[in-house]
Coordinates of C-alpha atoms in Angstrom, one line a residue:
Chain U
M1 CA -184.4 29.6 29.3
T2 CA -184.8 33.8 31.1
I3 CA -182.4 36.1 29.3
T4 CA -181.9 38.8 32.3
L5 CA -180.4 42.3 31.3
E6 CA -179.3 43.9 34.5
N7 CA -177.8 48.0 33.8
I8 CA -176.2 47.2 31.4
I9 CA -173.8 50.3 30.0
P10 CA -171.5 49.6 27.2
T11 CA -167.8 51.3 28.2
F12 CA -167.5 53.5 25.3
L13 CA -171.5 55.1 25.1
E14 CA -171.6 58.9 24.9
N15 CA -174.1 59.2 28.3
E16 CA -176.6 60.5 26.3
K17 CA -177.6 57.6 23.6
I18 CA -177.7 55.7 27.3
D19 CA -180.5 57.9 28.6
S20 CA -182.7 57.8 26.0
S21 CA -182.2 53.8 25.8
G22 CA -184.6 51.0 26.5
I23 CA -181.7 48.2 27.3
W24 CA -178.8 50.5 28.3
N25 CA -179.4 50.5 31.6
N26 CA -182.5 49.0 32.1
R27 CA -183.6 45.9 34.1
L28 CA -184.8 43.8 30.5
V29 CA -185.5 39.8 31.3
I30 CA -186.6 38.2 27.8
N31 CA -188.5 34.7 27.6
K32 CA -188.1 31.3 25.4
G33 CA -190.2 32.5 23.1
E34 CA -190.9 36.2 22.9
Q35 CA -190.3 37.9 19.2
I36 CA -188.3 40.8 20.8
H37 CA -187.5 43.6 17.8
I38 CA -184.9 45.7 18.6
V39 CA -184.8 48.4 16.0
A40 CA -181.4 52.1 16.7
S41 CA -180.6 53.8 14.2
S42 CA -176.3 53.8 13.9
G43 CA -174.4 54.2 16.4
R44 CA -176.5 52.9 19.2
G45 CA -174.9 50.2 19.7
K46 CA -176.6 47.5 18.4
T47 CA -173.8 45.3 17.1
S48 CA -171.9 45.7 19.9
F49 CA -175.6 44.4 22.1
M50 CA -175.7 41.5 20.2
H51 CA -172.0 40.7 20.2
F52 CA -172.7 41.2 24.7
M53 CA -175.2 38.7 24.0
Y54 CA -173.3 35.9 22.5
G55 CA -170.3 36.8 25.0
L56 CA -167.6 38.3 22.3
R57 CA -167.3 41.3 23.7
N58 CA -167.1 42.5 27.6
E59 CA -166.6 45.7 27.8
Y60 CA -169.8 46.4 29.5
T61 CA -170.3 47.1 32.8
G62 CA -173.6 45.4 34.7
H63 CA -174.4 41.8 34.1
I64 CA -176.0 39.8 31.2
M65 CA -177.4 36.5 32.4
L66 CA -178.6 33.3 31.1
D67 CA -181.0 31.7 33.5
G68 CA -178.8 33.3 36.3
K69 CA -175.7 32.4 34.5
K70 CA -173.4 35.7 34.3
I71 CA -172.0 35.8 30.2
Q72 CA -169.1 37.0 31.2
T73 CA -167.3 35.0 33.7
M74 CA -168.2 31.4 31.4
N75 CA -165.0 29.9 30.4
A76 CA -164.0 29.6 26.8
A77 CA -165.8 26.3 27.3
E78 CA -169.4 27.4 28.9
L79 CA -169.0 30.1 26.4
A80 CA -169.0 27.3 23.5
E81 CA -171.5 25.2 25.2
T82 CA -173.8 28.5 24.9
R83 CA -172.7 29.2 21.3
R84 CA -173.7 25.3 20.2
S85 CA -177.1 25.2 22.3
V86 CA -178.1 28.0 23.4
H87 CA -178.0 31.2 20.7
S88 CA -177.8 31.0 17.3
I89 CA -176.0 34.3 15.5
I90 CA -176.5 35.8 12.4
F91 CA -173.8 38.6 12.4
Q92 CA -174.0 41.6 10.9
D93 CA -171.1 41.4 9.2
L94 CA -171.9 37.6 8.4
R95 CA -168.3 35.7 9.5
L96 CA -168.4 33.8 6.4
F97 CA -165.3 30.8 5.4
T98 CA -164.5 32.9 2.4
A99 CA -162.5 30.3 1.2
N100 CA -164.3 27.8 1.5
T101 CA -168.3 27.2 -0.5
V102 CA -171.3 27.3 1.3
F103 CA -171.9 23.7 1.8
E104 CA -168.7 23.8 3.9
N105 CA -169.9 26.9 5.5
I106 CA -173.0 25.5 6.4
N107 CA -172.1 22.2 6.9
I108 CA -169.4 23.1 9.8
K109 CA -172.5 24.4 11.8
R110 CA -174.0 21.7 11.7
L111 CA -172.0 19.2 13.0
L112 CA -171.0 20.8 15.7
N113 CA -174.8 20.2 17.0
P114 CA -177.1 18.8 14.0
F115 CA -180.6 19.8 14.7
H116 CA -181.1 18.6 10.6
G117 CA -179.7 16.0 8.2
A118 CA -177.5 16.9 6.0
E119 CA -180.0 16.9 3.3
R120 CA -182.1 19.5 5.2
I121 CA -179.2 22.3 3.6
R122 CA -180.1 21.9 0.0
E123 CA -184.1 22.0 1.1
M124 CA -182.8 25.5 2.7
A125 CA -180.6 26.3 0.1
S126 CA -183.2 25.8 -2.9
R127 CA -185.8 28.1 -0.5
L128 CA -183.6 31.0 -0.7
G129 CA -182.6 31.0 -4.4
I130 CA -178.7 29.9 -3.6
E131 CA -178.7 25.9 -4.3
N132 CA -176.8 26.7 -7.4
K133 CA -174.4 28.3 -5.2
L134 CA -173.9 24.8 -2.8
H135 CA -170.9 23.9 -4.0
K136 CA -168.9 27.2 -5.1
P137 CA -166.3 28.8 -2.7
V138 CA -168.4 31.8 -0.8
S139 CA -165.9 34.2 -2.3
T140 CA -167.7 34.1 -5.2
C141 CA -171.8 34.9 -4.3
S142 CA -172.5 37.6 -3.9
Y143 CA -173.2 39.8 -0.9
G144 CA -177.0 39.1 -0.8
E145 CA -176.2 35.3 -1.3
Q146 CA -174.3 35.7 1.5
Q147 CA -176.2 36.8 4.1
R148 CA -178.6 34.4 3.0
V149 CA -175.8 31.1 3.4
A150 CA -175.1 33.1 6.9
I151 CA -178.8 32.5 8.0
I152 CA -179.2 29.3 6.7
R153 CA -176.1 28.0 8.7
A154 CA -178.1 29.0 11.7
L155 CA -180.5 27.3 11.2
Q156 CA -178.8 23.8 12.0
Q157 CA -177.9 24.0 15.3
P158 CA -181.1 23.7 18.0
F159 CA -181.5 26.8 20.3
H160 CA -183.4 28.9 22.5
F161 CA -182.8 31.9 21.1
L162 CA -181.9 33.4 18.2
L163 CA -180.2 36.7 18.0
M164 CA -180.2 38.5 14.7
D165 CA -178.5 41.7 13.9
E166 CA -179.7 43.1 10.4
P167 CA -179.8 39.6 8.8
F168 CA -181.7 41.0 5.4
S169 CA -179.7 44.0 4.9
N170 CA -178.7 43.0 0.9
L171 CA -181.3 40.4 0.7
D172 CA -185.0 42.4 -1.9
E173 CA -188.0 42.5 -0.5
A174 CA -189.3 39.3 -2.4
N175 CA -185.8 37.7 -0.8
R176 CA -186.6 38.5 3.1
K177 CA -190.4 37.7 3.4
I178 CA -188.5 34.2 1.8
A179 CA -185.9 34.0 4.6
M180 CA -188.8 35.6 8.1
E181 CA -190.9 32.6 6.8
L182 CA -187.8 30.0 6.8
I183 CA -187.0 31.9 10.2
T184 CA -190.4 31.3 11.9
E185 CA -190.9 28.2 10.8
E186 CA -187.4 27.2 12.1
V187 CA -188.3 29.0 15.4
I188 CA -191.6 27.4 15.8
K189 CA -190.0 24.2 15.8
R190 CA -187.6 24.7 18.8
K191 CA -190.4 27.1 20.6
A192 CA -187.8 29.4 20.4
G193 CA -186.8 33.8 20.7
I194 CA -185.6 35.8 18.2
I195 CA -183.7 38.9 19.2
L196 CA -184.1 40.8 16.0
A197 CA -182.5 44.3 15.7
D198 CA -182.6 46.4 12.5
L199 CA -182.1 49.8 12.2
K200 CA -185.5 50.5 10.7
K201 CA -188.9 48.9 11.6
L202 CA -189.7 46.2 9.8
D203 CA -193.4 45.1 8.9
F204 CA -192.7 41.9 8.4
F205 CA -191.6 41.2 11.7
E206 CA -194.7 40.4 14.3
A207 CA -192.7 41.1 17.1
S208 CA -194.1 40.9 20.2
R209 CA -192.1 43.1 21.8
I210 CA -190.3 46.3 19.8
I211 CA -187.7 47.7 22.1
Y212 CA -185.3 50.7 20.7
L213 CA -182.2 50.7 21.9
Chain V
M1 CA -180.5 21.7 25.9
A2 CA -181.3 18.6 23.5
S3 CA -178.4 18.6 21.2
T4 CA -180.6 16.1 18.5
T5 CA -184.6 17.7 19.3
G6 CA -184.8 17.0 15.4
G7 CA -181.7 15.3 13.9
K8 CA -181.4 12.6 11.8
K9 CA -178.4 11.1 12.4
M10 CA -175.4 11.9 14.9
E11 CA -172.0 13.0 12.7
K12 CA -169.1 12.2 14.4
L13 CA -167.2 14.6 14.9
S14 CA -163.4 14.9 14.0
Y15 CA -160.6 16.1 12.4
R16 CA -161.9 15.7 8.6
S17 CA -164.8 18.1 10.0
I18 CA -162.8 21.2 10.6
A19 CA -159.8 19.9 8.3
A20 CA -161.5 22.2 5.1
F21 CA -161.0 25.4 7.1
L22 CA -156.9 25.0 8.4
N23 CA -154.6 26.4 6.0
P24 CA -152.2 23.7 5.3
V25 CA -148.4 25.4 5.1
Q26 CA -147.0 24.5 1.4
N27 CA -143.8 24.1 3.0
K28 CA -143.0 20.6 3.7
T29 CA -139.6 20.6 4.1
S30 CA -139.4 21.6 7.8
R31 CA -142.3 18.7 9.1
I32 CA -140.2 16.0 7.2
L33 CA -137.0 17.5 8.5
S34 CA -138.7 18.0 11.9
Y35 CA -139.9 14.1 11.1
T36 CA -136.7 12.7 10.5
G37 CA -134.5 14.8 13.3
L38 CA -137.0 13.1 16.0
G39 CA -136.6 9.4 14.7
I40 CA -132.3 9.9 14.6
G41 CA -132.3 11.8 18.6
V42 CA -135.2 9.1 19.7
L43 CA -133.2 6.1 18.3
L44 CA -130.0 7.6 19.8
L45 CA -130.9 8.2 23.1
L46 CA -133.3 4.8 22.7
C47 CA -129.4 3.2 21.2
S48 CA -127.0 5.1 24.6
V49 CA -130.3 3.6 27.4
Q50 CA -129.7 0.5 25.9
M51 CA -126.4 1.6 26.0
Y52 CA -126.1 2.3 29.7
I53 CA -127.3 -1.3 30.7
N54 CA -125.1 -3.5 28.6
I55 CA -122.0 -1.9 30.1
N56 CA -123.4 -1.8 33.7
Q57 CA -124.8 -5.6 32.7
L58 CA -121.4 -7.1 31.4
L59 CA -118.9 -4.8 33.7
K60 CA -120.8 -6.5 36.9
E61 CA -120.0 -9.0 39.4
K62 CA -115.9 -8.9 38.7
S63 CA -115.2 -8.6 42.3
P64 CA -117.4 -11.7 45.0
R65 CA -119.7 -9.9 45.9
R66 CA -121.9 -10.2 49.4
N67 CA -125.8 -9.5 50.6
G68 CA -125.5 -6.8 47.3
F69 CA -122.0 -5.1 49.0
D70 CA -118.4 -5.3 47.2
F71 CA -116.0 -5.6 49.9
I72 CA -112.5 -4.4 48.2
S73 CA -108.7 -4.1 50.0
V74 CA -106.8 -1.2 51.1
T75 CA -103.4 -0.8 51.7
K76 CA -101.2 3.1 52.2
T77 CA -99.6 3.5 48.2
I78 CA -95.8 3.2 49.5
T79 CA -93.8 5.4 47.3
N80 CA -90.1 6.2 47.8
E81 CA -91.1 8.8 50.0
N82 CA -92.9 7.1 52.2
M83 CA -90.9 4.5 52.2
G84 CA -89.0 4.3 55.8
K85 CA -92.2 5.8 57.5
D86 CA -95.4 4.1 59.5
N87 CA -98.2 3.5 56.5
R88 CA -99.8 2.4 58.7
F89 CA -104.3 3.0 59.4
S90 CA -104.4 5.0 62.4
I91 CA -107.9 4.4 64.4
Q92 CA -108.9 8.4 62.7
D93 CA -108.2 7.6 59.3
I94 CA -110.5 3.9 59.9
R95 CA -113.2 6.1 61.1
E96 CA -112.5 8.6 58.4
L97 CA -113.4 5.7 56.0
Q98 CA -116.5 4.6 57.7
E99 CA -117.7 8.4 57.8
Q100 CA -118.1 8.6 54.4
P101 CA -121.6 8.5 52.3
F102 CA -120.2 5.5 50.0
I103 CA -118.0 3.2 52.4
K104 CA -120.6 1.1 54.4
D105 CA -118.3 0.2 56.7
A106 CA -114.4 -1.1 57.7
A107 CA -112.6 -3.2 59.5
P108 CA -108.7 -3.0 60.1
L109 CA -106.9 -6.1 59.0
L110 CA -105.2 -7.5 62.6
S111 CA -101.9 -8.7 62.2
N112 CA -100.1 -11.1 64.2
Q113 CA -97.6 -9.5 66.5
F114 CA -95.8 -12.4 67.5
R115 CA -94.0 -14.9 65.6
A116 CA -96.0 -17.9 64.1
K117 CA -95.2 -21.2 62.5
A118 CA -96.4 -23.9 60.6
S119 CA -96.1 -27.4 59.4
A120 CA -98.2 -30.5 58.2
G121 CA -96.0 -32.9 60.3
N122 CA -95.1 -36.3 58.8
I123 CA -98.0 -36.7 56.2
I124 CA -96.7 -33.3 54.3
P125 CA -93.5 -32.5 55.3
F126 CA -94.2 -29.4 55.0
S127 CA -93.1 -26.2 57.7
T128 CA -93.6 -22.4 56.7
D129 CA -93.6 -19.2 59.0
L130 CA -96.3 -17.8 58.5
F131 CA -98.9 -14.6 59.4
L132 CA -102.3 -14.7 61.2
E133 CA -104.3 -12.1 60.3
S134 CA -108.6 -11.6 61.6
V135 CA -111.0 -9.3 60.6
K136 CA -114.4 -8.9 61.5
N137 CA -116.4 -11.5 60.4
E138 CA -119.3 -9.6 58.3
F139 CA -116.1 -8.8 55.9
I140 CA -115.6 -12.2 55.3
D141 CA -117.5 -14.3 52.5
T142 CA -117.1 -18.2 54.1
V143 CA -117.4 -18.4 58.2
P144 CA -118.7 -21.6 58.8
A145 CA -120.2 -21.9 62.0
S146 CA -116.8 -23.9 63.9
F147 CA -114.8 -20.2 63.2
T148 CA -114.9 -19.6 66.8
W149 CA -112.1 -19.9 69.0
Q150 CA -112.0 -20.1 73.4
P151 CA -109.2 -19.2 75.3
G152 CA -107.6 -22.6 76.5
Q153 CA -108.7 -23.7 73.6
A154 CA -105.8 -26.2 71.6
D155 CA -108.1 -26.2 67.8
V156 CA -107.7 -22.9 66.2
P157 CA -109.9 -22.7 62.9
I158 CA -108.2 -21.4 59.6
I159 CA -109.5 -20.0 56.6
F160 CA -107.6 -19.4 54.5
S161 CA -107.6 -17.5 51.0
A162 CA -108.1 -19.6 47.8
D163 CA -105.5 -17.8 45.7
F164 CA -102.4 -19.3 48.3
L165 CA -103.7 -22.6 48.3
E166 CA -103.7 -22.3 44.4
M167 CA -100.3 -20.9 44.6
Y168 CA -99.2 -23.5 46.2
N169 CA -100.8 -26.1 44.1
I170 CA -98.2 -24.4 41.7
F171 CA -95.0 -25.3 43.8
A172 CA -95.9 -27.9 45.6
P173 CA -94.9 -31.3 42.9
A174 CA -91.6 -29.1 42.7
Q175 CA -90.6 -29.3 45.9
G176 CA -92.4 -33.2 46.2
L177 CA -95.4 -32.0 48.3
P178 CA -98.6 -33.6 47.6
Q179 CA -101.2 -31.4 45.4
L180 CA -104.8 -30.6 47.9
S181 CA -107.8 -29.9 46.7
E182 CA -110.4 -27.5 48.3
S183 CA -112.3 -30.3 49.5
S184 CA -109.0 -33.0 50.5
I185 CA -107.6 -29.5 53.2
G186 CA -110.2 -29.5 55.5
V187 CA -108.9 -32.9 56.6
V188 CA -104.5 -31.5 57.1
N189 CA -103.8 -31.1 61.0
I190 CA -101.7 -27.8 60.4
I191 CA -99.0 -27.7 63.5
L192 CA -99.8 -24.1 64.8
E193 CA -96.5 -23.1 66.5
C194 CA -97.0 -19.4 68.4
Y195 CA -93.8 -17.8 69.7
G196 CA -92.9 -14.9 71.1
P197 CA -91.1 -12.8 74.5
G198 CA -94.4 -14.3 76.1
G199 CA -93.2 -17.5 75.3
I200 CA -94.4 -20.8 73.2
Q201 CA -97.5 -23.0 72.0
Q202 CA -98.6 -25.1 69.7
Y203 CA -101.6 -25.5 68.4
R204 CA -103.8 -27.7 66.0
G205 CA -104.4 -25.8 63.0
H206 CA -107.1 -26.8 60.4
I207 CA -108.6 -25.2 57.7
V208 CA -112.2 -24.7 57.8
A209 CA -113.1 -22.8 54.8
L210 CA -111.6 -21.6 51.6
S211 CA -111.7 -17.2 51.2
D212 CA -112.4 -16.2 47.6
R213 CA -112.1 -12.0 49.0
I214 CA -109.0 -12.0 51.4
N215 CA -106.0 -13.1 50.7
S216 CA -104.5 -13.9 53.9
V217 CA -104.6 -16.7 56.7
L218 CA -107.9 -16.5 58.9
V219 CA -107.6 -16.7 62.6
P220 CA -110.9 -15.9 64.9
E221 CA -110.7 -12.3 66.1
N222 CA -110.6 -13.3 69.7
F223 CA -108.2 -15.8 68.9
L224 CA -105.2 -13.3 67.5
S225 CA -106.2 -10.9 70.2
W226 CA -105.8 -12.7 73.3
A227 CA -102.2 -14.2 71.2
N228 CA -100.8 -10.2 70.6
Q229 CA -101.3 -10.5 74.3
A230 CA -100.2 -13.5 75.2
Y231 CA -96.4 -14.0 72.6
G232 CA -96.3 -10.1 71.7
N233 CA -96.4 -8.5 75.0
S234 CA -98.6 -6.2 72.6
V235 CA -102.0 -4.1 72.8
N236 CA -103.8 -5.0 68.7
A237 CA -101.0 -2.6 66.5
P238 CA -102.5 -0.3 63.8
A239 CA -103.2 -2.7 60.9
A240 CA -101.5 -1.6 57.9
R241 CA -104.9 -3.4 55.6
V242 CA -108.4 -1.7 55.9
Y243 CA -111.4 -3.7 54.6
I244 CA -114.2 -1.8 53.0
K245 CA -117.7 -2.9 52.5
T246 CA -119.5 -0.6 50.0
T247 CA -122.5 -0.7 47.4
D248 CA -120.1 -1.1 44.6
A249 CA -116.9 -1.2 44.5
N250 CA -116.0 0.9 41.0
D251 CA -118.1 3.6 42.3
P252 CA -116.2 6.9 40.9
Q253 CA -116.5 8.7 44.2
L254 CA -114.4 6.3 46.1
L255 CA -112.3 5.4 44.0
D256 CA -111.1 10.0 43.7
Y257 CA -111.8 9.0 47.7
L258 CA -109.8 6.7 47.2
E259 CA -106.8 8.1 44.5
K260 CA -107.0 11.4 46.8
K261 CA -106.2 10.1 50.0
G262 CA -103.1 8.1 48.5
Y263 CA -104.9 4.8 49.2
H264 CA -104.2 1.9 47.8
V265 CA -106.9 -0.6 45.9
N266 CA -106.3 -4.1 44.9
K267 CA -106.4 -3.1 41.1
D268 CA -108.3 -6.5 39.5
K269 CA -112.0 -5.6 41.5
T270 CA -111.9 -2.3 40.5
K271 CA -109.8 -1.5 37.3
F272 CA -113.5 -2.3 35.5
G273 CA -114.7 0.8 37.4
R274 CA -112.2 2.7 35.4
V275 CA -113.4 1.2 32.2
K276 CA -117.2 1.5 33.2
Q277 CA -116.4 5.2 33.9
V278 CA -115.1 5.9 30.4
L279 CA -118.1 4.3 28.8
Q280 CA -121.1 5.7 30.6
A281 CA -119.0 8.8 30.0
V282 CA -119.1 8.2 26.0
V283 CA -123.0 6.6 26.4
T284 CA -124.1 9.6 29.1
G285 CA -123.2 12.2 26.5
L286 CA -124.6 10.3 23.7
G287 CA -127.8 10.4 25.3
G288 CA -127.3 14.1 26.3
F289 CA -126.5 14.5 22.6
A290 CA -129.4 12.3 22.1
V291 CA -132.2 14.9 23.8
L292 CA -130.7 18.3 22.6
V293 CA -131.5 16.6 19.1
I294 CA -135.3 15.7 20.4
L295 CA -135.5 18.8 22.0
L296 CA -134.7 21.3 18.3
A297 CA -136.7 18.6 16.6
M298 CA -139.1 19.5 18.6
M299 CA -139.4 22.8 18.0
L300 CA -138.4 22.7 14.8
F301 CA -142.0 20.8 14.5
S302 CA -143.6 23.9 17.2
F303 CA -142.7 26.6 14.4
Y304 CA -144.0 24.3 12.4
L305 CA -147.3 24.2 14.3
Q306 CA -147.2 28.2 15.4
L307 CA -146.7 28.7 11.0
M308 CA -150.0 26.7 10.4
I309 CA -152.0 28.7 13.3
A310 CA -151.0 31.9 12.5
R311 CA -151.7 31.1 8.9
S312 CA -155.3 29.7 10.2
R313 CA -155.8 32.1 12.8
D314 CA -158.7 34.0 10.8
N315 CA -160.6 30.2 10.9
L316 CA -159.8 29.1 14.0
Q317 CA -161.7 32.4 15.6
L318 CA -165.0 32.1 13.8
L319 CA -164.9 28.7 14.5
I320 CA -164.2 29.4 18.3
T321 CA -166.8 31.7 17.4
L322 CA -169.2 29.4 16.2
G323 CA -169.3 27.0 19.8
Y324 CA -166.2 24.7 19.0
S325 CA -164.1 25.5 21.9
P326 CA -160.4 26.0 22.0
G327 CA -160.6 23.0 24.3
W328 CA -162.1 20.7 21.6
L329 CA -160.0 21.9 18.7
S330 CA -156.9 21.3 20.6
K331 CA -156.9 18.5 20.9
T332 CA -158.6 17.5 17.4
V333 CA -155.9 19.1 15.8
S334 CA -152.8 18.3 18.3
G335 CA -154.8 14.6 17.7
R336 CA -154.3 14.6 14.2
W337 CA -149.8 13.8 14.8
I338 CA -150.5 11.2 17.5
P339 CA -150.0 8.3 14.5
V340 CA -147.3 10.4 13.5
Y341 CA -145.2 10.5 16.4
A342 CA -146.3 7.1 16.9
V343 CA -145.1 5.7 14.0
I344 CA -141.6 7.1 14.0
I345 CA -141.1 6.1 17.9
F346 CA -142.3 2.3 16.9
I347 CA -139.8 2.9 13.4
A348 CA -136.7 4.2 16.0
L349 CA -137.4 1.5 18.9
L350 CA -137.6 -1.1 16.3
L351 CA -134.6 0.0 14.8
T352 CA -133.1 -0.5 18.4
A353 CA -134.3 -3.8 19.0
L354 CA -132.5 -5.0 16.0
L355 CA -128.7 -2.9 16.3
Q356 CA -129.2 -4.6 20.3
F357 CA -130.0 -7.9 18.9
A358 CA -127.1 -7.8 16.1
F359 CA -124.3 -5.9 18.9
R360 CA -125.6 -9.0 21.4
N361 CA -125.1 -11.7 18.5
I362 CA -122.4 -10.6 16.1
V363 CA -121.0 -8.1 18.0
L364 CA -120.6 -10.2 21.0
S365 CA -120.9 -13.6 19.5
G366 CA -123.4 -14.5 21.7
R367 CA -122.6 -13.9 24.9
D368 CA -125.1 -15.1 28.1
E369 CA -124.4 -11.8 29.9
L370 CA -126.3 -9.7 27.8
Q371 CA -130.1 -10.4 26.6
P372 CA -130.7 -10.3 23.2
Y373 CA -134.0 -8.1 23.6
L374 CA -134.1 -4.9 24.6
H375 CA -134.2 -4.3 28.5
T376 CA -138.3 -3.4 29.5
G377 CA -136.9 0.3 30.3
I378 CA -136.4 1.1 26.7
Y379 CA -140.0 0.4 26.0
I380 CA -141.2 2.8 28.5
L381 CA -138.8 5.0 27.8
A382 CA -140.2 5.3 24.2
A383 CA -143.9 5.0 25.4
A384 CA -142.6 8.4 27.3
L385 CA -141.3 9.7 24.9
L386 CA -144.2 9.2 23.0
L387 CA -146.4 10.7 25.5
L388 CA -144.0 13.7 25.7
C389 CA -144.0 14.8 22.5
V390 CA -147.7 14.5 22.5
T391 CA -148.2 17.0 25.6
V392 CA -145.9 18.7 24.6
N393 CA -147.9 19.8 20.7
Y394 CA -151.1 19.4 22.4
R395 CA -149.9 22.0 25.3
L396 CA -148.1 24.3 22.8
I397 CA -151.3 24.2 20.8
R398 CA -153.9 24.8 23.2
K399 CA -151.9 28.2 24.8
L400 CA -152.3 29.4 21.1
L401 CA -155.4 28.4 20.2
Y402 CA -156.4 30.4 24.0
R403 CA -154.4 33.1 22.6
L404 CA -156.8 33.7 19.2

């Protein structure tokens, strides 16, 4: 599985940000198994890029292709299929069902296309230190806890690429490392690739390529 | 793209999986009202369609039919205004009748232009002036092979009205005449005397068949044409009666047309038509009302659904973001109401069946013309309604979800 980026330019971004970018208006090929670290300061379109990759938004020119198929032209069913088996994502804004419990939030993703049994949710939660929150509503969790819920949720399905948008922004150094370890283990199990975007370079992430947006 | 690479076991996705993420609408009243409305509407519609079928079954076969056609006799209505005029059917009149889409065929009844007298010889001392008529054979319900005549033939076959025979049998005893059965009438020899300006001649007439349909004394058409020339010195004159062949003598279009033209119809044959027309109109009105009730109930329910989807809008959007396809969601969410609809429509069907059973056995005291069970069409209609409800529901939800 290969992602090909061909001269994508967000329609809303200023020209000077495009000219100096390693992604915008470039041709880029990302293969399964690669560990890509995208480093970008605020306002350079990092979150937009993640949304473009995931097929959430289309405000760009150029093409993003999954094994030659353009994401822009995918219909609702094809996008759903991509999201249940090709891309898994950790959003910067987390996007959790706040009224539902932590377990429900994680399990709803697992049920869609289970990679693990339900018992693995408890193991992961206990590893990231939120086991006691499993049956509490997300709205009662701190932002750091919610971030760990989003991380665990993203690891419930099979995927070729794990897209992460500032996944550790609310975690302390110790928790970042624990989370990164868990993520790396799961990615290895799937022989998948990582595309991790953050404001600055994360030293505990061993990237195969660093791209400055 | 293996879906369960390291999966332990496959859990099946169902409405239950996503139920926790949909915000139920607390107001139960609108939902229950729409269920009740749907039930009443379906019950009304099923009942009115069944009644429509009942009316058709009860009010048919009242006029003698042949090969699925009705034959009715039409004359011009005699009023004080037209009393003295010629009220016979011209060739134009007949052609116009034939051209009407609801009239399959029309044929004049030719009458004798000479005088005819019948007597039965010595056995039955009875003699009467007679009128003879003829009409195309296909308009007669009973035409035996012997109902033919060749020029020079002294035997004339006659088809006699069954009503006339009945009348004869009523007055015969008082006149000292023997009563005759339908089977014995064929052996009575009738002396048929035809006379006019063209001469006089006696024929041997015998009744070869009785007709329930045509109140007349019918002779073969070629005999009458020939006799009109031979004795009456005239060609066939315009007919005072016309026979109409139609698929339904109770067809409102036909009745309206005849009324407009001022034609008089044998009331016996068509009186059910008016009753049927009124009853059918009532039942059709009821059916229309039922359709309206169903539509209103479905609309109420669609508002409920829209409210539910609006309240769960963010969650549904997030489910789609996570990889749930809008198609699957629409199917699953709308599928949730299939059992509800099925139960409502089944109850309505059951009640209709009970009502039909009661109508036939209590109101009509078990008349045979009516089936105590529902017509197959009712089951098909109920199934179609279920399909309609489910489809409308599904399409609405699908539309709303794709719009998210």
